[in-house]
């Protein structure tokens, strides 16, 4: 494993966006689709916003991208602390991604039920 030290938060965000764009292109070329698993919390918000902005948004084939969540809070999708809401506001509402490509965790349901449904 290689450790990379970057000089700023902006450099980390740009490097992550570049890595996602490259991974998308590689996956789509190899398998015809790309699965992007999003994290929650406030840390990835800047990354999602960068991916939604030019030129990054046009460098991903969103029609072949499926979006999943690695985590979600037990709240409805319109709650302020919903990871889905944050991703929607920062990224999903700004790229040409069909609703059928977004696979959210139903955080408004009881946790065991939501996890079983998501699985």
PDB file of C-alpha atoms in Angstrom:
ATOM      1  CA  UNK A   1       0.000   0.000   0.000  1.00  0.00           C
ATOM      2  CA  UNK A   2       1.267   3.444  -0.923  1.00  0.00           C
ATOM      3  CA  UNK A   3       0.848   6.483   1.308  1.00  0.00           C
ATOM      4  CA  UNK A   4       0.433   9.825  -0.432  1.00  0.00           C
ATOM      5  CA  UNK A   5       0.809  13.089   1.461  1.00  0.00           C
ATOM      6  CA  UNK A   6      -0.796  16.104  -0.152  1.00  0.00           C
ATOM      7  CA  UNK A   7      -0.362  19.743   0.858  1.00  0.00           C
ATOM      8  CA  UNK A   8      -3.983  20.749   1.403  1.00  0.00           C
ATOM      9  CA  UNK A   9      -7.590  19.649   1.702  1.00  0.00           C
ATOM     10  CA  UNK A  10      -8.174  20.961  -1.828  1.00  0.00           C
ATOM     11  CA  UNK A  11      -5.343  18.803  -3.176  1.00  0.00           C
ATOM     12  CA  UNK A  12      -6.820  15.742  -1.471  1.00  0.00           C
ATOM     13  CA  UNK A  13     -10.251  16.516  -2.917  1.00  0.00           C
ATOM     14  CA  UNK A  14      -8.838  16.956  -6.435  1.00  0.00           C
ATOM     15  CA  UNK A  15      -6.779  13.759  -6.192  1.00  0.00           C
ATOM     16  CA  UNK A  16      -9.848  11.822  -5.033  1.00  0.00           C
ATOM     17  CA  UNK A  17     -11.978  13.235  -7.868  1.00  0.00           C
ATOM     18  CA  UNK A  18      -9.282  12.339 -10.396  1.00  0.00           C
ATOM     19  CA  UNK A  19      -9.111   8.795  -8.980  1.00  0.00           C
ATOM     20  CA  UNK A  20     -12.900   8.382  -9.216  1.00  0.00           C
ATOM     21  CA  UNK A  21     -12.959   9.611 -12.821  1.00  0.00           C
ATOM     22  CA  UNK A  22     -10.155   7.187 -13.712  1.00  0.00           C
ATOM     23  CA  UNK A  23     -11.845   4.287 -11.897  1.00  0.00           C
ATOM     24  CA  UNK A  24     -15.128   5.026 -13.682  1.00  0.00           C
ATOM     25  CA  UNK A  25     -13.459   4.987 -17.092  1.00  0.00           C
ATOM     26  CA  UNK A  26     -11.613   1.746 -16.315  1.00  0.00           C
ATOM     27  CA  UNK A  27     -14.715  -0.015 -14.954  1.00  0.00           C
ATOM     28  CA  UNK A  28     -16.930   1.092 -17.834  1.00  0.00           C
ATOM     29  CA  UNK A  29     -14.344   0.004 -20.401  1.00  0.00           C
ATOM     30  CA  UNK A  30     -13.962  -3.391 -18.718  1.00  0.00           C
ATOM     31  CA  UNK A  31     -17.524  -4.159 -17.597  1.00  0.00           C
ATOM     32  CA  UNK A  32     -19.797  -1.555 -19.121  1.00  0.00           C
ATOM     33  CA  UNK A  33     -20.721  -0.064 -15.745  1.00  0.00           C
ATOM     34  CA  UNK A  34     -19.277   1.673 -12.701  1.00  0.00           C
ATOM     35  CA  UNK A  35     -20.386   1.283  -9.094  1.00  0.00           C
ATOM     36  CA  UNK A  36     -19.698   4.294  -6.899  1.00  0.00           C
ATOM     37  CA  UNK A  37     -20.126   3.802  -3.157  1.00  0.00           C
ATOM     38  CA  UNK A  38     -20.576   7.062  -1.278  1.00  0.00           C
ATOM     39  CA  UNK A  39     -19.661   7.807   2.289  1.00  0.00           C
ATOM     40  CA  UNK A  40     -21.642  10.035   4.588  1.00  0.00           C
ATOM     41  CA  UNK A  41     -20.859  12.813   6.988  1.00  0.00           C
ATOM     42  CA  UNK A  42     -19.526  16.224   6.115  1.00  0.00           C
ATOM     43  CA  UNK A  43     -16.030  15.167   5.003  1.00  0.00           C
ATOM     44  CA  UNK A  44     -16.888  14.049   1.439  1.00  0.00           C
ATOM     45  CA  UNK A  45     -19.168  17.012   0.634  1.00  0.00           C
ATOM     46  CA  UNK A  46     -16.401  18.978  -1.113  1.00  0.00           C
ATOM     47  CA  UNK A  47     -15.487  15.916  -3.186  1.00  0.00           C
ATOM     48  CA  UNK A  48     -19.094  15.388  -4.272  1.00  0.00           C
ATOM     49  CA  UNK A  49     -19.424  19.060  -5.200  1.00  0.00           C
ATOM     50  CA  UNK A  50     -16.222  18.872  -7.245  1.00  0.00           C
ATOM     51  CA  UNK A  51     -17.460  15.761  -9.068  1.00  0.00           C
ATOM     52  CA  UNK A  52     -20.668  17.647  -9.901  1.00  0.00           C
ATOM     53  CA  UNK A  53     -18.834  20.643 -11.336  1.00  0.00           C
ATOM     54  CA  UNK A  54     -17.190  21.188 -14.714  1.00  0.00           C
ATOM     55  CA  UNK A  55     -15.051  19.585 -15.943  1.00  0.00           C
ATOM     56  CA  UNK A  56     -15.499  16.560 -13.682  1.00  0.00           C
ATOM     57  CA  UNK A  57     -19.230  15.988 -14.230  1.00  0.00           C
ATOM     58  CA  UNK A  58     -18.722  15.524 -17.965  1.00  0.00           C
ATOM     59  CA  UNK A  59     -15.805  13.118 -17.473  1.00  0.00           C
ATOM     60  CA  UNK A  60     -17.978  10.402 -15.899  1.00  0.00           C
ATOM     61  CA  UNK A  61     -20.504   8.422 -17.929  1.00  0.00           C
ATOM     62  CA  UNK A  62     -23.330   8.776 -15.417  1.00  0.00           C
ATOM     63  CA  UNK A  63     -25.682   6.684 -17.562  1.00  0.00           C
ATOM     64  CA  UNK A  64     -23.472   3.693 -16.747  1.00  0.00           C
ATOM     65  CA  UNK A  65     -22.897   4.565 -13.100  1.00  0.00           C
ATOM     66  CA  UNK A  66     -24.750   3.077 -10.125  1.00  0.00           C
ATOM     67  CA  UNK A  67     -24.521   4.902  -6.799  1.00  0.00           C
ATOM     68  CA  UNK A  68     -24.635   3.077  -3.466  1.00  0.00           C
ATOM     69  CA  UNK A  69     -24.047   4.077   0.165  1.00  0.00           C
ATOM     70  CA  UNK A  70     -21.489   2.692   2.569  1.00  0.00           C
ATOM     71  CA  UNK A  71     -23.394   4.168   5.493  1.00  0.00           C
ATOM     72  CA  UNK A  72     -26.550   6.039   6.333  1.00  0.00           C
ATOM     73  CA  UNK A  73     -28.117   7.497   9.416  1.00  0.00           C
ATOM     74  CA  UNK A  74     -31.481   6.259  10.683  1.00  0.00           C
ATOM     75  CA  UNK A  75     -33.367   9.317   9.469  1.00  0.00           C
ATOM     76  CA  UNK A  76     -35.690  10.114   6.548  1.00  0.00           C
ATOM     77  CA  UNK A  77     -34.003  11.243   3.310  1.00  0.00           C
ATOM     78  CA  UNK A  78     -35.110  14.855   3.738  1.00  0.00           C
ATOM     79  CA  UNK A  79     -33.602  15.265   7.235  1.00  0.00           C
ATOM     80  CA  UNK A  80     -30.660  17.629   7.586  1.00  0.00           C
ATOM     81  CA  UNK A  81     -28.363  14.868   8.856  1.00  0.00           C
ATOM     82  CA  UNK A  82     -29.266  12.349   6.125  1.00  0.00           C
ATOM     83  CA  UNK A  83     -26.205  11.198   4.190  1.00  0.00           C
ATOM     84  CA  UNK A  84     -28.441  10.687   1.161  1.00  0.00           C
ATOM     85  CA  UNK A  85     -29.635  14.285   1.375  1.00  0.00           C
ATOM     86  CA  UNK A  86     -26.080  15.612   1.559  1.00  0.00           C
ATOM     87  CA  UNK A  87     -25.029  13.533  -1.471  1.00  0.00           C
ATOM     88  CA  UNK A  88     -28.154  14.552  -3.379  1.00  0.00           C
ATOM     89  CA  UNK A  89     -27.583  18.251  -2.718  1.00  0.00           C
ATOM     90  CA  UNK A  90     -23.855  18.176  -3.433  1.00  0.00           C
ATOM     91  CA  UNK A  91     -23.719  15.683  -6.323  1.00  0.00           C
ATOM     92  CA  UNK A  92     -26.766  13.754  -7.447  1.00  0.00           C
ATOM     93  CA  UNK A  93     -28.981  16.729  -8.306  1.00  0.00           C
ATOM     94  CA  UNK A  94     -26.230  18.128 -10.540  1.00  0.00           C
ATOM     95  CA  UNK A  95     -25.283  15.199 -12.770  1.00  0.00           C
ATOM     96  CA  UNK A  96     -27.325  13.316 -15.409  1.00  0.00           C
ATOM     97  CA  UNK A  97     -27.956  10.271 -13.244  1.00  0.00           C
ATOM     98  CA  UNK A  98     -31.276   8.464 -13.517  1.00  0.00           C
ATOM     99  CA  UNK A  99     -33.216   7.749 -10.331  1.00  0.00           C
ATOM    100  CA  UNK A 100     -32.976   4.033 -11.145  1.00  0.00           C
ATOM    101  CA  UNK A 101     -29.197   4.310 -10.760  1.00  0.00           C
ATOM    102  CA  UNK A 102     -29.373   5.657  -7.184  1.00  0.00           C
ATOM    103  CA  UNK A 103     -29.603   2.884  -4.583  1.00  0.00           C
ATOM    104  CA  UNK A 104     -30.161   4.567  -1.242  1.00  0.00           C
ATOM    105  CA  UNK A 105     -30.539   3.048   2.194  1.00  0.00           C
ATOM    106  CA  UNK A 106     -34.069   3.618   3.518  1.00  0.00           C
ATOM    107  CA  UNK A 107     -32.913   5.340   6.707  1.00  0.00           C
ATOM    108  CA  UNK A 108     -36.489   6.151   7.664  1.00  0.00           C
ATOM    109  CA  UNK A 109     -37.202   2.443   8.266  1.00  0.00           C
ATOM    110  CA  UNK A 110     -36.198   0.433  11.332  1.00  0.00           C
ATOM    111  CA  UNK A 111     -32.443  -0.320  11.021  1.00  0.00           C
ATOM    112  CA  UNK A 112     -32.744  -4.120  10.664  1.00  0.00           C
ATOM    113  CA  UNK A 113     -35.461  -3.755   8.031  1.00  0.00           C
ATOM    114  CA  UNK A 114     -33.518  -1.111   6.105  1.00  0.00           C
ATOM    115  CA  UNK A 115     -30.347  -3.226   6.170  1.00  0.00           C
ATOM    116  CA  UNK A 116     -32.179  -6.352   5.003  1.00  0.00           C
ATOM    117  CA  UNK A 117     -33.850  -4.416   2.182  1.00  0.00           C
ATOM    118  CA  UNK A 118     -30.557  -2.841   1.128  1.00  0.00           C
ATOM    119  CA  UNK A 119     -28.770  -6.161   1.096  1.00  0.00           C
TER     120      UNK A 119
END
